[in-house]
Amino acid sequence: MDLEGIKKLNDWVQESDNIVFFGGAGVSTESGIPDFRSVDGLYNQKWAWPPEEILSRSFFERNPEEYYRFHREKLVIEGVEPNRAHRKLAELEAAGKLRAVVTQNIDGLHQAAGSKNVLELHGSILRAYCSRCRKPYPADLINHGTGVPRCGCGGVIRPDIVLYEEPLDQDIMEEAVHCISRAEVLIVGGTSLNVYPAAGLIRYYRGHRLALVNLGATPYDSYADLVIHEKIGEVFSRIAV
Ligand code: CNA
């Protein structure tokens, strides 16, 4: 355990009331949701197409049946609960120390833990809408139904997530840039920093307290002021509020 690194991170957290967290799939692996790139992640499982192809806009339009088979089997995981990382982040926000959670995750676990200001760059599988008339639908309909769910207007109902080949929501991106560029401490965790444009958000940080908490190495390790290669839940369990 990198106790020295964790102590430094804890000191930074104690000294600041302007912390921003930016995270990805690795934040939820300790809740039992596989990430994409770890050895037992989605990219290393057998499936007829690579996940990034199934999760693309053109695939969804071409083959919604297969998309939904993957969606229900792999994206919807029953009975998951927030872990120590989600809960500590919510506590830090409630204590007035953390300004925002910027996440690439689509699982809603930050909100389930009590976080309020969550910027979901890639949307959420807990919301759905018609791809033709944009009427909102309860997520249960897509996550637990069978076949391809359709709206009364005939359009296919889709999850409110950003598929590959689709742009990110500009308002959410701008708010994320706003928070990150003004943050005193930026904690980046549980993300391989391989998926753009989200990964590029780190470049907007202007401070000198950028901490990277990730199991594996990332392309930004040399860019950070502190790198901790440990499980994020373990690390946050050692951070005081
Ligand atoms: P990724 O590319 O799968 O990378 C995850 C990173 O987390 C890897 O570098 C791992 O080493 C690291 N990691 C795994 N477990 C832990 C842990 N316990 N503690 C610390 N680090 C850990 O995922 P990214 O988020 O970087 O990629 C972005 C994609 C993945 C986004 O589009 C997400 O929507 C998508 N995704 C989301 C979820 C989810 O919502 N929970 C799950 C799987 C994929």
Tab-separated table of C-alpha atoms and ligand atoms in Angstrom:
chain	number	residue	atom	x	y	z
A	1	MET	CA	0.000	0.000	0.000
A	2	ASP	CA	1.390	3.431	-0.995
A	3	LEU	CA	0.871	4.999	2.428
A	4	GLU	CA	3.135	7.938	1.656
A	5	GLY	CA	1.136	8.818	-1.470
A	6	ILE	CA	-2.155	8.430	0.371
A	7	LYS	CA	-0.928	10.674	3.212
A	8	LYS	CA	-0.017	13.376	0.707
A	9	LEU	CA	-3.428	13.109	-0.950
A	10	ASN	CA	-5.096	13.272	2.449
A	11	ASP	CA	-3.132	16.438	3.297
A	12	TRP	CA	-4.253	18.060	0.041
A	13	VAL	CA	-7.877	17.114	0.743
A	14	GLN	CA	-7.725	18.525	4.276
A	15	GLU	CA	-6.276	21.805	3.018
A	16	SER	CA	-8.792	22.457	0.237
A	17	ASP	CA	-12.431	23.338	-0.196
A	18	ASN	CA	-12.196	23.325	-3.973
A	19	ILE	CA	-11.634	19.718	-4.955
A	20	VAL	CA	-12.932	18.225	-8.194
A	21	PHE	CA	-13.010	14.512	-8.929
A	22	PHE	CA	-12.816	13.125	-12.453
A	23	GLY	CA	-13.340	9.386	-12.797
A	24	GLY	CA	-14.195	6.412	-14.922
A	25	ALA	CA	-15.127	2.750	-14.921
A	26	GLY	CA	-12.445	1.824	-12.355
A	27	VAL	CA	-14.448	3.726	-9.709
A	28	SER	CA	-17.212	1.112	-9.981
A	29	THR	CA	-15.209	-2.134	-10.303
A	30	GLU	CA	-15.203	-2.518	-6.509
A	31	SER	CA	-19.018	-2.428	-6.739
A	32	GLY	CA	-18.873	-5.419	-9.098
A	33	ILE	CA	-19.211	-3.616	-12.452
A	34	PRO	CA	-16.437	-4.652	-14.844
A	35	ASP	CA	-14.479	-1.902	-16.580
A	36	PHE	CA	-13.528	-2.075	-20.261
A	37	ARG	CA	-9.776	-2.550	-20.239
A	38	SER	CA	-8.659	-4.532	-17.170
A	39	VAL	CA	-7.807	-8.220	-17.663
A	40	ASP	CA	-11.284	-9.312	-16.649
A	41	GLY	CA	-12.898	-6.211	-18.207
A	42	LEU	CA	-15.391	-6.194	-21.064
A	43	TYR	CA	-12.718	-5.921	-23.770
A	44	ASN	CA	-11.305	-9.267	-22.780
A	45	GLN	CA	-14.572	-11.189	-22.907
A	46	LYS	CA	-15.737	-13.100	-25.935
A	47	TRP	CA	-18.462	-11.379	-27.922
A	48	ALA	CA	-19.176	-11.440	-31.653
A	49	TRP	CA	-18.171	-7.767	-32.015
A	50	PRO	CA	-15.816	-5.596	-29.964
A	51	PRO	CA	-17.736	-3.614	-27.293
A	52	GLU	CA	-16.886	-0.269	-28.885
A	53	GLU	CA	-18.557	-1.430	-32.103
A	54	ILE	CA	-21.716	-2.679	-30.381
A	55	LEU	CA	-21.808	0.553	-28.372
A	56	SER	CA	-21.663	2.731	-31.491
A	57	ARG	CA	-24.451	4.774	-33.023
A	58	SER	CA	-24.229	3.051	-36.414
A	59	PHE	CA	-24.392	-0.416	-34.817
A	60	PHE	CA	-27.387	0.613	-32.698
A	61	GLU	CA	-29.223	1.810	-35.813
A	62	ARG	CA	-28.212	-1.205	-37.893
A	63	ASN	CA	-28.735	-3.914	-35.306
A	64	PRO	CA	-30.795	-2.772	-32.311
A	65	GLU	CA	-31.682	-6.397	-31.390
A	66	GLU	CA	-28.035	-7.290	-30.863
A	67	TYR	CA	-27.343	-3.971	-29.161
A	68	TYR	CA	-30.099	-4.679	-26.622
A	69	ARG	CA	-28.861	-8.235	-26.045
A	70	PHE	CA	-25.458	-6.803	-25.108
A	71	HIS	CA	-26.985	-3.905	-23.156
A	72	ARG	CA	-29.108	-6.179	-20.947
A	73	GLU	CA	-26.449	-8.818	-20.499
A	74	LYS	CA	-23.415	-6.590	-19.946
A	75	LEU	CA	-24.392	-3.013	-19.055
A	76	VAL	CA	-27.275	-3.716	-16.698
A	77	ILE	CA	-25.980	-5.307	-13.522
A	78	GLU	CA	-28.464	-6.067	-10.783
A	79	GLY	CA	-28.029	-5.272	-7.122
A	80	VAL	CA	-24.943	-3.068	-7.365
A	81	GLU	CA	-24.265	-0.663	-4.523
A	82	PRO	CA	-21.968	2.364	-4.255
A	83	ASN	CA	-18.565	1.494	-2.791
A	84	ARG	CA	-16.181	3.321	-0.469
A	85	ALA	CA	-14.976	5.656	-3.218
A	86	HIS	CA	-18.492	6.800	-4.214
A	87	ARG	CA	-19.471	7.262	-0.566
A	88	LYS	CA	-16.374	9.231	0.439
A	89	LEU	CA	-16.812	11.566	-2.543
A	90	ALA	CA	-20.425	12.217	-1.479
A	91	GLU	CA	-19.258	12.937	2.073
A	92	LEU	CA	-16.596	15.351	0.832
A	93	GLU	CA	-19.230	17.223	-1.183
A	94	ALA	CA	-21.615	17.360	1.797
A	95	ALA	CA	-18.742	18.739	3.916
A	96	GLY	CA	-18.312	21.595	1.409
A	97	LYS	CA	-14.908	20.422	0.195
A	98	LEU	CA	-15.689	18.866	-3.163
A	99	ARG	CA	-17.313	20.966	-5.892
A	100	ALA	CA	-18.111	18.378	-8.567
A	101	VAL	CA	-17.809	14.785	-9.678
A	102	VAL	CA	-17.120	14.564	-13.386
A	103	THR	CA	-17.704	10.985	-14.504
A	104	GLN	CA	-17.443	8.879	-17.634
A	105	ASN	CA	-19.603	6.248	-15.922
A	106	ILE	CA	-23.173	5.545	-16.879
A	107	ASP	CA	-24.182	3.553	-13.789
A	108	GLY	CA	-25.666	6.270	-11.537
A	109	LEU	CA	-23.684	5.077	-8.509
A	110	HIS	CA	-22.371	8.524	-7.540
A	111	GLN	CA	-25.949	9.803	-7.183
A	112	ALA	CA	-26.921	6.600	-5.345
A	113	ALA	CA	-24.162	7.405	-2.844
A	114	GLY	CA	-25.576	10.911	-2.332
A	115	SER	CA	-23.455	13.068	-4.630
A	116	LYS	CA	-25.443	16.040	-5.967
A	117	ASN	CA	-23.261	17.796	-8.515
A	118	VAL	CA	-22.486	14.915	-10.856
A	119	LEU	CA	-21.542	15.744	-14.437
A	120	GLU	CA	-22.253	12.626	-16.474
A	121	LEU	CA	-20.155	13.002	-19.614
A	122	HIS	CA	-21.481	9.792	-21.152
A	123	GLY	CA	-25.063	9.906	-19.854
A	124	SER	CA	-26.820	7.252	-17.775
A	125	ILE	CA	-28.414	3.870	-18.322
A	126	LEU	CA	-30.967	4.939	-15.730
A	127	ARG	CA	-32.661	7.204	-18.297
A	128	ALA	CA	-34.190	6.421	-21.691
A	129	TYR	CA	-35.885	8.319	-24.503
A	130	CYS	CA	-37.311	7.820	-27.985
A	131	SER	CA	-34.654	8.226	-30.664
A	132	ARG	CA	-37.244	9.773	-32.997
A	133	CYS	CA	-39.530	12.076	-30.945
A	134	ARG	CA	-37.270	12.260	-27.804
A	135	LYS	CA	-40.141	11.405	-25.435
A	136	PRO	CA	-38.614	10.237	-22.128
A	137	TYR	CA	-39.257	6.691	-20.896
A	138	PRO	CA	-38.523	4.861	-17.640
A	139	ALA	CA	-35.206	3.038	-17.876
A	140	ASP	CA	-36.830	-0.199	-16.665
A	141	LEU	CA	-38.447	-0.512	-20.059
A	142	ILE	CA	-35.115	-0.841	-21.842
A	143	ASN	CA	-33.062	-2.436	-19.096
A	144	HIS	CA	-35.476	-5.209	-18.173
A	145	GLY	CA	-37.770	-5.638	-21.172
A	146	THR	CA	-37.274	-7.972	-24.103
A	147	GLY	CA	-36.586	-7.239	-27.764
A	148	VAL	CA	-36.318	-3.716	-29.124
A	149	PRO	CA	-38.495	-1.263	-27.162
A	150	ARG	CA	-40.512	1.083	-29.356
A	151	CYS	CA	-42.277	4.382	-28.770
A	152	GLY	CA	-45.895	5.048	-29.786
A	153	CYS	CA	-44.478	7.141	-32.649
A	154	GLY	CA	-42.699	4.064	-34.030
A	155	GLY	CA	-39.190	5.211	-33.055
A	156	VAL	CA	-36.760	2.972	-31.187
A	157	ILE	CA	-36.398	3.806	-27.494
A	158	ARG	CA	-32.756	4.164	-26.556
A	159	PRO	CA	-30.721	4.603	-23.397
A	160	ASP	CA	-29.663	8.154	-22.565
A	161	ILE	CA	-26.002	7.300	-23.013
A	162	VAL	CA	-23.476	8.727	-25.424
A	163	LEU	CA	-22.675	6.018	-27.963
A	164	TYR	CA	-19.391	5.924	-29.844
A	165	GLU	CA	-19.634	8.203	-32.938
A	166	GLU	CA	-21.901	10.611	-30.993
A	167	PRO	CA	-20.818	13.989	-29.633
A	168	LEU	CA	-20.825	14.715	-25.918
A	169	ASP	CA	-23.412	17.111	-24.489
A	170	GLN	CA	-21.807	20.544	-24.896
A	171	ASP	CA	-23.384	22.072	-21.767
A	172	ILE	CA	-22.063	19.248	-19.587
A	173	MET	CA	-18.629	19.485	-21.215
A	174	GLU	CA	-18.525	23.251	-20.613
A	175	GLU	CA	-19.524	22.845	-16.983
A	176	ALA	CA	-16.829	20.162	-16.541
A	177	VAL	CA	-14.210	22.465	-18.096
A	178	HIS	CA	-15.414	25.294	-15.839
A	179	CYS	CA	-15.074	23.180	-12.658
A	180	ILE	CA	-11.762	21.549	-13.604
A	181	SER	CA	-10.097	24.768	-14.741
A	182	ARG	CA	-10.930	26.431	-11.390
A	183	ALA	CA	-10.173	23.442	-9.141
A	184	GLU	CA	-7.436	23.665	-6.546
A	185	VAL	CA	-7.098	19.891	-6.202
A	186	LEU	CA	-8.020	17.602	-9.092
A	187	ILE	CA	-8.297	13.918	-8.249
A	188	VAL	CA	-8.470	11.703	-11.315
A	189	GLY	CA	-9.297	8.078	-10.625
A	190	GLY	CA	-10.318	4.741	-12.086
A	191	THR	CA	-9.858	5.767	-15.685
A	192	SER	CA	-7.425	4.564	-18.331
A	193	LEU	CA	-7.596	8.084	-19.858
A	194	ASN	CA	-7.883	6.531	-23.285
A	195	VAL	CA	-11.354	7.705	-24.286
A	196	TYR	CA	-11.506	11.153	-25.891
A	197	PRO	CA	-12.711	13.859	-25.688
A	198	ALA	CA	-13.337	13.068	-21.998
A	199	ALA	CA	-9.689	12.242	-21.223
A	200	GLY	CA	-8.583	15.601	-22.647
A	201	LEU	CA	-10.409	17.389	-19.789
A	202	ILE	CA	-7.324	16.931	-17.614
A	203	ARG	CA	-5.538	19.494	-19.786
A	204	TYR	CA	-7.836	22.231	-18.476
A	205	TYR	CA	-6.508	21.860	-14.933
A	206	ARG	CA	-4.241	24.798	-14.022
A	207	GLY	CA	-3.227	23.977	-10.450
A	208	HIS	CA	-0.328	22.063	-8.951
A	209	ARG	CA	-2.187	19.354	-7.088
A	210	LEU	CA	-3.222	16.815	-9.687
A	211	ALA	CA	-3.538	13.356	-8.134
A	212	LEU	CA	-4.011	10.240	-10.261
A	213	VAL	CA	-5.385	7.188	-8.457
A	214	ASN	CA	-5.498	4.221	-10.818
A	215	LEU	CA	-4.591	0.552	-10.688
A	216	GLY	CA	-2.880	0.567	-14.066
A	217	ALA	CA	-0.532	3.134	-15.604
A	218	THR	CA	-2.104	5.866	-17.779
A	219	PRO	CA	-0.710	8.129	-20.508
A	220	TYR	CA	-0.950	11.006	-17.992
A	221	ASP	CA	1.143	9.511	-15.176
A	222	SER	CA	4.125	11.753	-15.924
A	223	TYR	CA	1.807	14.783	-16.114
A	224	ALA	CA	0.402	14.334	-12.580
A	225	ASP	CA	1.827	15.758	-9.343
A	226	LEU	CA	0.992	12.563	-7.457
A	227	VAL	CA	0.369	9.062	-8.802
A	228	ILE	CA	-1.083	6.275	-6.643
A	229	HIS	CA	-1.368	2.845	-8.244
A	230	GLU	CA	-3.834	1.322	-5.789
A	231	LYS	CA	-7.505	0.424	-5.647
A	232	ILE	CA	-9.488	3.624	-5.436
A	233	GLY	CA	-11.886	2.346	-2.745
A	234	GLU	CA	-8.916	1.412	-0.546
A	235	VAL	CA	-7.374	4.837	-1.085
A	236	PHE	CA	-10.562	6.783	-0.323
A	237	SER	CA	-11.239	4.706	2.784
A	238	ARG	CA	-8.032	6.246	4.162
A	239	ILE	CA	-9.015	9.856	3.354
A	240	ALA	CA	-10.553	11.847	6.192
A	241	VAL	CA	-13.506	14.184	5.659
B	1	CNA	P1	-11.459	1.896	-18.781
B	1	CNA	O1	-10.805	2.279	-20.043
B	1	CNA	O2	-12.075	0.547	-18.666
B	1	CNA	O3	-10.333	2.035	-17.652
B	1	CNA	C1	-10.565	1.723	-16.327
B	1	CNA	C2	-9.306	1.986	-15.549
B	1	CNA	O4	-9.614	1.818	-14.175
B	1	CNA	C3	-8.139	1.052	-15.881
B	1	CNA	O5	-6.995	1.833	-16.158
B	1	CNA	C4	-7.939	0.221	-14.591
B	1	CNA	O6	-6.572	-0.010	-14.315
B	1	CNA	C5	-8.554	1.104	-13.542
B	1	CNA	N1	-9.166	0.406	-12.422
B	1	CNA	C6	-9.943	-0.700	-12.420
B	1	CNA	N2	-10.352	-0.995	-11.179
B	1	CNA	C7	-9.811	-0.044	-10.366
B	1	CNA	C8	-9.871	0.198	-8.974
B	1	CNA	N3	-10.540	-0.591	-8.138
B	1	CNA	N4	-9.178	1.260	-8.491
B	1	CNA	C9	-8.456	2.072	-9.310
B	1	CNA	N5	-8.364	1.877	-10.626
B	1	CNA	C10	-9.046	0.839	-11.145
B	1	CNA	O7	-12.565	2.924	-18.346
B	1	CNA	P2	-12.667	4.498	-18.602
B	1	CNA	O8	-13.714	4.986	-17.699
B	1	CNA	O9	-11.336	5.136	-18.591
B	1	CNA	O10	-13.167	4.518	-20.096
B	1	CNA	C11	-14.183	5.248	-20.416
B	1	CNA	C12	-15.402	4.434	-20.887
B	1	CNA	C13	-15.713	3.197	-20.110
B	1	CNA	C14	-16.572	5.299	-20.669
B	1	CNA	O11	-17.191	5.515	-21.901
B	1	CNA	C15	-17.518	4.578	-19.722
B	1	CNA	O12	-18.850	4.883	-20.042
B	1	CNA	C16	-17.228	3.164	-19.935
B	1	CNA	N6	-17.630	2.220	-18.867
B	1	CNA	C17	-18.410	2.621	-17.811
B	1	CNA	C18	-18.779	1.719	-16.814
B	1	CNA	C19	-19.648	2.184	-15.676
B	1	CNA	O13	-20.495	3.046	-15.850
B	1	CNA	N7	-19.432	1.647	-14.468
B	1	CNA	C20	-18.344	0.401	-16.880
B	1	CNA	C21	-17.562	0.012	-17.990
B	1	CNA	C22	-17.196	0.935	-18.947
